[in-house]
Structure formats: C-alpha cells, structure tokens
Amino acid sequence: MALALRCLRPLPSLLHRSSFAMSRALPRAPAGCPALLQEGCSQCVQQMLLSRQLATKKAKGKGQSQAKVNISAALVEDIINLEETNEDMRAVIEALKEDFSRNLSVRTSPGALDHITVVTKDGKFPLNQLGQISQKSPQLMIVNMTSFPESTAAAAKAIRDSGMNLNPEVDGTMIRVPVPKVTREHRESLAKLAKQSTNKSKEALRKVRSKSINQVKKFKTKVSEDTIWLLEKQIQQMADEAATEMDKLLAAKTKELLG
C-alpha cells in the first residue's frame, strides 16, 4: 500500500504540467476577440481547430468534397475584412454578367454600342456621348458624329476593336455599322469571346484572392499559424465558389449563343 501511494504522488504535478503544455500549444485568439484570455481564447481556438480538422479530413467516398471553413468575420476583422473581400469577388462576377449582357448577344442592337469606349486626345468617352446611335434597318446601324466630327475616326476604330465582330464604314461624319447575319460562324465567334471574357474575369478574381492572402500573411508573426491557415483556406474557398459561378454563367451563355 505504501508503495502504491508513493507511485501516485507525482500524478497531480504531471497532470498540471500536461495541461499547461496543452494550453501553451493552443493558438492565440485573434485581436479584438471578446473572449480574450491570458492563455488564449478557448472558445475561438476550439472552433477554429474543429474547423481545421473538418477541412483537412479526407473525403472517404468518391465525389465527396471537403467540409467548408466558415470563420466569423467579426473575429478576424483586425486582420482582414472578409466582407470586403467577398464584395470585391462579387464585383468581378457582376462585371462578367454585364459584359455578357451588353456585348455578347446574337442580335446586335443600338444599345450594345452605347458604352464602347472611344479614345480621343481629350480622354476616354463612351460612344453615346460623342455620337447619336440609331438603327436604320435590322442589318444597319448609324452613328452620327456631327457633334464631334474630329472623333469620327477614333469612334470607328473603337467599334472595330470592340470584339463584337463589327466592321464600320466611315462616310464623312456618319459611321455605317452593318449588322452581321446570325450565322453559325458568328455564334461560334461570340462563344469564343464569352470564354475569353470569363478567363479575364478569373484572372481578376485571382488578383483579389492574392491581395487578400497577402494581407493575411502580414499578421503571421502576430497571430497563430492556425488562424493564418484557416483564413487562407476561407479566402481560397470564396474564390473557388466565385469561379464555379463564373463557369455556370459561361455554360448558360454558350448554350444561349450556340442554340
């Protein structure tokens, strides 16, 4: 009995050292956390470590995706504004939608020319601010450049370079814009332009993602590795979701264009 008691005496100190080591190993809470404690925020740490466990767990069945990381924006607002990052990514998607709607339609209408940018010696202007655009017939549009005759050549060049498969003809201060017939070749050309626009938008999306991740990395000496890892994972997840939405937009537009 005496021998057994002597063996049990060291247990309290060992347990104390073990619990202290575990608490030291936990990542520190992000700045501004309402539950900040001296040795770290237990609530935030548990939530983040659980998210990390779920995110890194391998999918057991084919086709299963990894669990999503979902960090509260309020907990990391001193590191990065996740809502602003999301808004920047949404802006890229909305710009792609607008490009599809305005410039990639089977039927070319006068409104499609409105926002073509014309480069002049005085700056850049939308075409509809320099000329009066009208539709003479289903196969012909007219741009009247009487108000700014000196910009006629620049306007014609902007129409030609718009990517809308238009070949304008200048007649004095009038620009005649024949509307292409809706041929299979024209449809395929528009579908290629849609693909190019999507690729450009994805490049813009990657820039938003890289900017946000670089912002997070600035804090790697101030917060735990787990916090940095989870934030990078969250940003990448947001970018992946945006890219998936772009792919769906492209698929729908391609189907519309090719019929």
PDB file of C-alpha atoms in Angstrom:
ATOM      1  CA  MET A   1       0.000   0.000   0.000  1.00  0.00           C
ATOM      2  CA  ALA A   2       2.784   2.417   0.938  1.00  0.00           C
ATOM      3  CA  LEU A   3       4.489   1.637  -2.360  1.00  0.00           C
ATOM      4  CA  ALA A   4       1.285   2.372  -4.288  1.00  0.00           C
ATOM      5  CA  LEU A   5       0.837   5.731  -2.540  1.00  0.00           C
ATOM      6  CA  ARG A   6       4.399   6.736  -3.383  1.00  0.00           C
ATOM      7  CA  CYS A   7       3.718   5.976  -7.070  1.00  0.00           C
ATOM      8  CA  LEU A   8       0.550   8.113  -7.124  1.00  0.00           C
ATOM      9  CA  ARG A   9       2.110  11.224  -5.518  1.00  0.00           C
ATOM     10  CA  PRO A  10       3.710  12.600  -8.750  1.00  0.00           C
ATOM     11  CA  LEU A  11       0.399  12.434 -10.710  1.00  0.00           C
ATOM     12  CA  PRO A  12      -1.027  15.917  -9.766  1.00  0.00           C
ATOM     13  CA  SER A  13       2.142  17.712 -10.840  1.00  0.00           C
ATOM     14  CA  LEU A  14       2.360  15.666 -14.033  1.00  0.00           C
ATOM     15  CA  LEU A  15      -1.253  16.426 -14.890  1.00  0.00           C
ATOM     16  CA  HIS A  16      -0.665  20.120 -14.193  1.00  0.00           C
ATOM     17  CA  ARG A  17       2.385  20.203 -16.490  1.00  0.00           C
ATOM     18  CA  SER A  18       0.491  18.279 -19.181  1.00  0.00           C
ATOM     19  CA  SER A  19      -2.498  20.662 -19.122  1.00  0.00           C
ATOM     20  CA  PHE A  20      -0.117  23.665 -19.142  1.00  0.00           C
ATOM     21  CA  ALA A  21       1.702  22.265 -22.183  1.00  0.00           C
ATOM     22  CA  MET A  22      -1.595  21.718 -23.980  1.00  0.00           C
ATOM     23  CA  SER A  23      -2.703  25.279 -23.270  1.00  0.00           C
ATOM     24  CA  ARG A  24       0.661  26.593 -24.494  1.00  0.00           C
ATOM     25  CA  ALA A  25       0.177  24.645 -27.734  1.00  0.00           C
ATOM     26  CA  LEU A  26      -3.193  26.244 -28.461  1.00  0.00           C
ATOM     27  CA  PRO A  27      -3.145  29.145 -30.926  1.00  0.00           C
ATOM     28  CA  ARG A  28      -3.792  32.589 -29.555  1.00  0.00           C
ATOM     29  CA  ALA A  29      -7.102  34.269 -30.161  1.00  0.00           C
ATOM     30  CA  PRO A  30      -7.331  36.903 -32.872  1.00  0.00           C
ATOM     31  CA  ALA A  31      -7.087  40.535 -31.825  1.00  0.00           C
ATOM     32  CA  GLY A  32     -10.394  42.016 -30.781  1.00  0.00           C
ATOM     33  CA  CYS A  33     -11.899  38.690 -29.694  1.00  0.00           C
ATOM     34  CA  PRO A  34     -14.472  39.374 -26.937  1.00  0.00           C
ATOM     35  CA  ALA A  35     -13.472  36.212 -25.058  1.00  0.00           C
ATOM     36  CA  LEU A  36      -9.729  37.003 -24.956  1.00  0.00           C
ATOM     37  CA  LEU A  37      -7.978  35.278 -22.042  1.00  0.00           C
ATOM     38  CA  GLN A  38      -4.418  35.327 -20.762  1.00  0.00           C
ATOM     39  CA  GLU A  39      -3.515  31.948 -22.246  1.00  0.00           C
ATOM     40  CA  GLY A  40      -5.725  32.254 -25.338  1.00  0.00           C
ATOM     41  CA  CYS A  41      -9.404  32.218 -26.255  1.00  0.00           C
ATOM     42  CA  SER A  42     -10.635  28.708 -25.590  1.00  0.00           C
ATOM     43  CA  GLN A  43     -13.908  29.225 -27.433  1.00  0.00           C
ATOM     44  CA  CYS A  44     -12.308  30.623 -30.590  1.00  0.00           C
ATOM     45  CA  VAL A  45      -9.475  28.100 -30.519  1.00  0.00           C
ATOM     46  CA  GLN A  46     -11.834  25.145 -30.210  1.00  0.00           C
ATOM     47  CA  GLN A  47     -13.986  26.492 -33.023  1.00  0.00           C
ATOM     48  CA  MET A  48     -11.012  27.113 -35.293  1.00  0.00           C
ATOM     49  CA  LEU A  49      -9.293  23.802 -34.570  1.00  0.00           C
ATOM     50  CA  LEU A  50     -12.561  21.955 -35.166  1.00  0.00           C
ATOM     51  CA  SER A  51     -12.945  23.795 -38.495  1.00  0.00           C
ATOM     52  CA  ARG A  52      -9.379  22.873 -39.405  1.00  0.00           C
ATOM     53  CA  GLN A  53      -9.966  19.206 -38.518  1.00  0.00           C
ATOM     54  CA  LEU A  54     -13.074  19.113 -40.666  1.00  0.00           C
ATOM     55  CA  ALA A  55     -11.440  20.941 -43.552  1.00  0.00           C
ATOM     56  CA  THR A  56      -8.405  18.653 -43.685  1.00  0.00           C
ATOM     57  CA  LYS A  57     -10.272  15.405 -43.248  1.00  0.00           C
ATOM     58  CA  LYS A  58     -10.015  13.352 -46.424  1.00  0.00           C
ATOM     59  CA  ALA A  59     -13.222  12.520 -48.229  1.00  0.00           C
ATOM     60  CA  LYS A  60     -13.901   8.809 -47.855  1.00  0.00           C
ATOM     61  CA  GLY A  61     -16.093   8.336 -50.881  1.00  0.00           C
ATOM     62  CA  LYS A  62     -15.502   9.329 -54.473  1.00  0.00           C
ATOM     63  CA  GLY A  63     -17.056  12.662 -55.332  1.00  0.00           C
ATOM     64  CA  GLN A  64     -17.322  13.846 -51.732  1.00  0.00           C
ATOM     65  CA  SER A  65     -15.984  17.334 -51.112  1.00  0.00           C
ATOM     66  CA  GLN A  66     -14.115  18.630 -48.089  1.00  0.00           C
ATOM     67  CA  ALA A  67     -16.083  20.332 -45.335  1.00  0.00           C
ATOM     68  CA  LYS A  68     -16.256  24.116 -45.609  1.00  0.00           C
ATOM     69  CA  VAL A  69     -14.347  26.519 -43.425  1.00  0.00           C
ATOM     70  CA  ASN A  70     -16.566  29.247 -42.024  1.00  0.00           C
ATOM     71  CA  ILE A  71     -14.819  31.864 -39.890  1.00  0.00           C
ATOM     72  CA  SER A  72     -16.798  34.637 -38.255  1.00  0.00           C
ATOM     73  CA  ALA A  73     -15.773  37.899 -39.950  1.00  0.00           C
ATOM     74  CA  ALA A  74     -16.105  39.721 -36.620  1.00  0.00           C
ATOM     75  CA  LEU A  75     -13.434  37.534 -35.007  1.00  0.00           C
ATOM     76  CA  VAL A  76     -10.791  38.448 -37.598  1.00  0.00           C
ATOM     77  CA  GLU A  77     -11.756  41.987 -38.541  1.00  0.00           C
ATOM     78  CA  ASP A  78      -8.442  43.295 -37.152  1.00  0.00           C
ATOM     79  CA  ILE A  79      -6.615  41.077 -39.655  1.00  0.00           C
ATOM     80  CA  ILE A  80      -8.758  41.319 -42.790  1.00  0.00           C
ATOM     81  CA  ASN A  81     -12.211  42.459 -43.825  1.00  0.00           C
ATOM     82  CA  LEU A  82     -13.689  39.253 -45.237  1.00  0.00           C
ATOM     83  CA  GLU A  83     -16.906  41.024 -46.213  1.00  0.00           C
ATOM     84  CA  GLU A  84     -14.916  43.454 -48.353  1.00  0.00           C
ATOM     85  CA  THR A  85     -13.084  40.554 -49.982  1.00  0.00           C
ATOM     86  CA  ASN A  86     -16.420  38.926 -50.765  1.00  0.00           C
ATOM     87  CA  GLU A  87     -17.746  42.196 -52.225  1.00  0.00           C
ATOM     88  CA  ASP A  88     -14.676  42.518 -54.467  1.00  0.00           C
ATOM     89  CA  MET A  89     -15.200  38.991 -55.766  1.00  0.00           C
ATOM     90  CA  ARG A  90     -18.899  39.632 -56.333  1.00  0.00           C
ATOM     91  CA  ALA A  91     -17.995  42.786 -58.284  1.00  0.00           C
ATOM     92  CA  VAL A  92     -15.909  40.684 -60.689  1.00  0.00           C
ATOM     93  CA  ILE A  93     -18.852  38.336 -61.235  1.00  0.00           C
ATOM     94  CA  GLU A  94     -21.271  41.221 -61.814  1.00  0.00           C
ATOM     95  CA  ALA A  95     -18.871  42.779 -64.342  1.00  0.00           C
ATOM     96  CA  LEU A  96     -18.810  39.477 -66.254  1.00  0.00           C
ATOM     97  CA  LYS A  97     -22.617  39.327 -66.251  1.00  0.00           C
ATOM     98  CA  GLU A  98     -22.781  42.873 -67.613  1.00  0.00           C
ATOM     99  CA  ASP A  99     -20.247  42.077 -70.325  1.00  0.00           C
ATOM    100  CA  PHE A 100     -22.251  39.026 -71.376  1.00  0.00           C
ATOM    101  CA  SER A 101     -25.468  41.034 -71.482  1.00  0.00           C
ATOM    102  CA  ARG A 102     -24.088  44.092 -73.244  1.00  0.00           C
ATOM    103  CA  ASN A 103     -21.537  42.737 -75.698  1.00  0.00           C
ATOM    104  CA  LEU A 104     -22.321  39.089 -76.326  1.00  0.00           C
ATOM    105  CA  SER A 105     -25.767  38.889 -77.816  1.00  0.00           C
ATOM    106  CA  VAL A 106     -26.767  37.128 -81.014  1.00  0.00           C
ATOM    107  CA  ARG A 107     -28.779  40.170 -82.024  1.00  0.00           C
ATOM    108  CA  THR A 108     -26.828  43.448 -82.137  1.00  0.00           C
ATOM    109  CA  SER A 109     -28.893  46.471 -81.079  1.00  0.00           C
ATOM    110  CA  PRO A 110     -28.003  50.189 -80.841  1.00  0.00           C
ATOM    111  CA  GLY A 111     -27.778  49.885 -77.055  1.00  0.00           C
ATOM    112  CA  ALA A 112     -24.908  47.431 -77.472  1.00  0.00           C
ATOM    113  CA  LEU A 113     -22.756  50.269 -78.862  1.00  0.00           C
ATOM    114  CA  ASP A 114     -23.543  52.801 -76.130  1.00  0.00           C
ATOM    115  CA  HIS A 115     -20.681  52.024 -73.812  1.00  0.00           C
ATOM    116  CA  ILE A 116     -17.951  51.287 -76.329  1.00  0.00           C
ATOM    117  CA  THR A 117     -15.009  53.366 -75.113  1.00  0.00           C
ATOM    118  CA  VAL A 118     -13.591  55.850 -77.594  1.00  0.00           C
ATOM    119  CA  VAL A 119     -10.047  57.093 -77.004  1.00  0.00           C
ATOM    120  CA  THR A 120      -9.595  60.724 -78.082  1.00  0.00           C
ATOM    121  CA  LYS A 121      -6.921  63.358 -77.484  1.00  0.00           C
ATOM    122  CA  ASP A 122      -9.130  64.782 -74.731  1.00  0.00           C
ATOM    123  CA  GLY A 123      -9.572  61.473 -72.927  1.00  0.00           C
ATOM    124  CA  LYS A 124     -11.801  58.393 -72.998  1.00  0.00           C
ATOM    125  CA  PHE A 125     -15.548  58.688 -73.597  1.00  0.00           C
ATOM    126  CA  PRO A 126     -18.492  56.312 -74.143  1.00  0.00           C
ATOM    127  CA  LEU A 127     -19.534  56.284 -77.788  1.00  0.00           C
ATOM    128  CA  ASN A 128     -23.059  57.504 -76.978  1.00  0.00           C
ATOM    129  CA  GLN A 129     -21.586  60.729 -75.536  1.00  0.00           C
ATOM    130  CA  LEU A 130     -19.837  61.539 -78.814  1.00  0.00           C
ATOM    131  CA  GLY A 131     -22.300  60.330 -81.416  1.00  0.00           C
ATOM    132  CA  GLN A 132     -26.005  59.705 -81.928  1.00  0.00           C
ATOM    133  CA  ILE A 133     -26.648  55.983 -82.430  1.00  0.00           C
ATOM    134  CA  SER A 134     -29.687  54.773 -84.364  1.00  0.00           C
ATOM    135  CA  GLN A 135     -30.825  51.664 -86.206  1.00  0.00           C
ATOM    136  CA  LYS A 136     -31.581  52.287 -89.874  1.00  0.00           C
ATOM    137  CA  SER A 137     -32.689  48.723 -90.587  1.00  0.00           C
ATOM    138  CA  PRO A 138     -32.304  45.283 -88.981  1.00  0.00           C
ATOM    139  CA  GLN A 139     -28.989  44.959 -90.806  1.00  0.00           C
ATOM    140  CA  LEU A 140     -27.636  48.511 -90.416  1.00  0.00           C
ATOM    141  CA  MET A 141     -26.873  50.930 -87.583  1.00  0.00           C
ATOM    142  CA  ILE A 142     -25.781  54.552 -87.980  1.00  0.00           C
ATOM    143  CA  VAL A 143     -23.560  56.600 -85.681  1.00  0.00           C
ATOM    144  CA  ASN A 144     -23.918  60.321 -86.357  1.00  0.00           C
ATOM    145  CA  MET A 145     -20.693  62.099 -85.302  1.00  0.00           C
ATOM    146  CA  THR A 146     -21.753  65.627 -86.345  1.00  0.00           C
ATOM    147  CA  SER A 147     -21.320  66.979 -82.804  1.00  0.00           C
ATOM    148  CA  PHE A 148     -17.736  65.703 -82.556  1.00  0.00           C
ATOM    149  CA  PRO A 149     -16.500  65.251 -86.134  1.00  0.00           C
ATOM    150  CA  GLU A 150     -12.856  65.225 -85.046  1.00  0.00           C
ATOM    151  CA  SER A 151     -13.526  61.959 -83.173  1.00  0.00           C
ATOM    152  CA  THR A 152     -15.086  60.098 -86.106  1.00  0.00           C
ATOM    153  CA  ALA A 153     -12.001  58.028 -86.943  1.00  0.00           C
ATOM    154  CA  ALA A 154     -11.409  57.170 -83.275  1.00  0.00           C
ATOM    155  CA  ALA A 155     -15.057  56.118 -82.896  1.00  0.00           C
ATOM    156  CA  ALA A 156     -14.867  53.869 -85.952  1.00  0.00           C
ATOM    157  CA  LYS A 157     -11.704  52.253 -84.579  1.00  0.00           C
ATOM    158  CA  ALA A 158     -13.345  51.678 -81.198  1.00  0.00           C
ATOM    159  CA  ILE A 159     -16.311  49.951 -82.863  1.00  0.00           C
ATOM    160  CA  ARG A 160     -13.989  47.800 -84.960  1.00  0.00           C
ATOM    161  CA  ASP A 161     -11.905  46.805 -81.916  1.00  0.00           C
ATOM    162  CA  SER A 162     -14.894  46.168 -79.630  1.00  0.00           C
ATOM    163  CA  GLY A 163     -14.822  42.412 -80.174  1.00  0.00           C
ATOM    164  CA  MET A 164     -18.408  42.466 -81.453  1.00  0.00           C
ATOM    165  CA  ASN A 165     -17.473  41.342 -84.965  1.00  0.00           C
ATOM    166  CA  LEU A 166     -18.459  44.713 -86.444  1.00  0.00           C
ATOM    167  CA  ASN A 167     -16.859  46.322 -89.493  1.00  0.00           C
ATOM    168  CA  PRO A 168     -17.836  50.043 -89.548  1.00  0.00           C
ATOM    169  CA  GLU A 169     -17.640  52.194 -92.678  1.00  0.00           C
ATOM    170  CA  VAL A 170     -16.945  55.938 -92.406  1.00  0.00           C
ATOM    171  CA  ASP A 171     -18.884  58.334 -94.653  1.00  0.00           C
ATOM    172  CA  GLY A 172     -17.992  61.887 -93.666  1.00  0.00           C
ATOM    173  CA  THR A 173     -19.268  62.348 -90.139  1.00  0.00           C
ATOM    174  CA  MET A 174     -21.506  59.270 -90.449  1.00  0.00           C
ATOM    175  CA  ILE A 175     -20.386  55.820 -89.411  1.00  0.00           C
ATOM    176  CA  ARG A 176     -22.310  52.992 -91.027  1.00  0.00           C
ATOM    177  CA  VAL A 177     -22.251  49.795 -88.981  1.00  0.00           C
ATOM    178  CA  PRO A 178     -23.518  46.727 -90.854  1.00  0.00           C
ATOM    179  CA  VAL A 179     -25.076  44.180 -88.505  1.00  0.00           C
ATOM    180  CA  PRO A 180     -23.702  40.679 -89.169  1.00  0.00           C
ATOM    181  CA  LYS A 181     -26.147  37.967 -90.104  1.00  0.00           C
ATOM    182  CA  VAL A 182     -26.727  35.399 -87.409  1.00  0.00           C
ATOM    183  CA  THR A 183     -24.658  32.604 -88.906  1.00  0.00           C
ATOM    184  CA  ARG A 184     -23.232  29.563 -87.165  1.00  0.00           C
ATOM    185  CA  GLU A 185     -19.764  31.068 -87.568  1.00  0.00           C
ATOM    186  CA  HIS A 186     -20.916  34.276 -85.866  1.00  0.00           C
ATOM    187  CA  ARG A 187     -22.439  32.323 -82.984  1.00  0.00           C
ATOM    188  CA  GLU A 188     -19.225  30.349 -82.519  1.00  0.00           C
ATOM    189  CA  SER A 189     -17.223  33.581 -82.604  1.00  0.00           C
ATOM    190  CA  LEU A 190     -19.353  35.050 -79.817  1.00  0.00           C
ATOM    191  CA  ALA A 191     -18.990  31.849 -77.780  1.00  0.00           C
ATOM    192  CA  LYS A 192     -15.190  32.162 -78.047  1.00  0.00           C
ATOM    193  CA  LEU A 193     -15.415  35.765 -76.878  1.00  0.00           C
ATOM    194  CA  ALA A 194     -17.511  34.624 -73.914  1.00  0.00           C
ATOM    195  CA  LYS A 195     -14.784  32.147 -72.990  1.00  0.00           C
ATOM    196  CA  GLN A 196     -12.118  34.858 -73.279  1.00  0.00           C
ATOM    197  CA  SER A 197     -14.141  37.227 -71.108  1.00  0.00           C
ATOM    198  CA  THR A 198     -14.555  34.525 -68.483  1.00  0.00           C
ATOM    199  CA  ASN A 199     -10.811  33.854 -68.430  1.00  0.00           C
ATOM    200  CA  LYS A 200     -10.109  37.571 -67.950  1.00  0.00           C
ATOM    201  CA  SER A 201     -12.607  37.679 -65.105  1.00  0.00           C
ATOM    202  CA  LYS A 202     -10.966  34.684 -63.460  1.00  0.00           C
ATOM    203  CA  GLU A 203      -7.626  36.465 -63.672  1.00  0.00           C
ATOM    204  CA  ALA A 204      -9.195  39.480 -61.942  1.00  0.00           C
ATOM    205  CA  LEU A 205     -10.585  37.091 -59.330  1.00  0.00           C
ATOM    206  CA  ARG A 206      -7.129  35.617 -58.721  1.00  0.00           C
ATOM    207  CA  LYS A 207      -5.784  39.115 -58.117  1.00  0.00           C
ATOM    208  CA  VAL A 208      -8.450  39.731 -55.462  1.00  0.00           C
ATOM    209  CA  ARG A 209      -7.600  36.409 -53.819  1.00  0.00           C
ATOM    210  CA  SER A 210      -3.835  37.086 -53.873  1.00  0.00           C
ATOM    211  CA  LYS A 211      -4.289  40.563 -52.450  1.00  0.00           C
ATOM    212  CA  SER A 212      -6.375  39.203 -49.573  1.00  0.00           C
ATOM    213  CA  ILE A 213      -3.992  36.350 -48.791  1.00  0.00           C
ATOM    214  CA  ASN A 214      -1.032  38.744 -48.799  1.00  0.00           C
ATOM    215  CA  GLN A 215      -2.942  40.913 -46.334  1.00  0.00           C
ATOM    216  CA  VAL A 216      -3.411  37.914 -44.035  1.00  0.00           C
ATOM    217  CA  LYS A 217       0.258  36.915 -44.251  1.00  0.00           C
ATOM    218  CA  LYS A 218       1.288  40.295 -42.852  1.00  0.00           C
ATOM    219  CA  PHE A 219      -0.064  39.090 -39.492  1.00  0.00           C
ATOM    220  CA  LYS A 220       1.697  35.728 -39.343  1.00  0.00           C
ATOM    221  CA  THR A 221       4.053  36.974 -36.627  1.00  0.00           C
ATOM    222  CA  LYS A 222       1.152  38.341 -34.571  1.00  0.00           C
ATOM    223  CA  VAL A 223      -1.413  35.543 -34.646  1.00  0.00           C
ATOM    224  CA  SER A 224      -1.266  31.755 -34.588  1.00  0.00           C
ATOM    225  CA  GLU A 225      -0.469  29.556 -37.569  1.00  0.00           C
ATOM    226  CA  ASP A 226      -3.932  28.020 -37.265  1.00  0.00           C
ATOM    227  CA  THR A 227      -5.587  31.412 -37.678  1.00  0.00           C
ATOM    228  CA  ILE A 228      -3.491  32.213 -40.768  1.00  0.00           C
ATOM    229  CA  TRP A 229      -4.134  28.762 -42.227  1.00  0.00           C
ATOM    230  CA  LEU A 230      -7.886  28.989 -41.711  1.00  0.00           C
ATOM    231  CA  LEU A 231      -8.106  32.488 -43.185  1.00  0.00           C
ATOM    232  CA  GLU A 232      -6.177  31.455 -46.295  1.00  0.00           C
ATOM    233  CA  LYS A 233      -8.462  28.433 -46.598  1.00  0.00           C
ATOM    234  CA  GLN A 234     -11.543  30.637 -46.248  1.00  0.00           C
ATOM    235  CA  ILE A 235     -10.335  33.085 -48.925  1.00  0.00           C
ATOM    236  CA  GLN A 236      -9.467  30.253 -51.317  1.00  0.00           C
ATOM    237  CA  GLN A 237     -12.891  28.736 -50.699  1.00  0.00           C
ATOM    238  CA  MET A 238     -14.577  32.062 -51.528  1.00  0.00           C
ATOM    239  CA  ALA A 239     -12.538  32.323 -54.739  1.00  0.00           C
ATOM    240  CA  ASP A 240     -13.399  28.740 -55.732  1.00  0.00           C
ATOM    241  CA  GLU A 241     -17.109  29.412 -55.249  1.00  0.00           C
ATOM    242  CA  ALA A 242     -16.875  32.581 -57.372  1.00  0.00           C
ATOM    243  CA  ALA A 243     -15.017  30.714 -60.129  1.00  0.00           C
ATOM    244  CA  THR A 244     -17.681  27.986 -60.091  1.00  0.00           C
ATOM    245  CA  GLU A 245     -20.388  30.625 -60.525  1.00  0.00           C
ATOM    246  CA  MET A 246     -18.462  32.077 -63.475  1.00  0.00           C
ATOM    247  CA  ASP A 247     -18.290  28.639 -65.090  1.00  0.00           C
ATOM    248  CA  LYS A 248     -22.074  28.309 -64.732  1.00  0.00           C
ATOM    249  CA  LEU A 249     -22.575  31.751 -66.316  1.00  0.00           C
ATOM    250  CA  LEU A 250     -20.302  30.758 -69.205  1.00  0.00           C
ATOM    251  CA  ALA A 251     -22.137  27.463 -69.731  1.00  0.00           C
ATOM    252  CA  ALA A 252     -25.501  29.252 -69.844  1.00  0.00           C
ATOM    253  CA  LYS A 253     -24.232  31.965 -72.216  1.00  0.00           C
ATOM    254  CA  THR A 254     -22.588  29.399 -74.503  1.00  0.00           C
ATOM    255  CA  LYS A 255     -25.823  27.426 -74.685  1.00  0.00           C
ATOM    256  CA  GLU A 256     -27.717  30.650 -75.477  1.00  0.00           C
ATOM    257  CA  LEU A 257     -25.277  31.659 -78.212  1.00  0.00           C
ATOM    258  CA  LEU A 258     -24.923  28.290 -79.920  1.00  0.00           C
ATOM    259  CA  GLY A 259     -28.611  27.499 -79.643  1.00  0.00           C
TER     260      GLY A 259
END
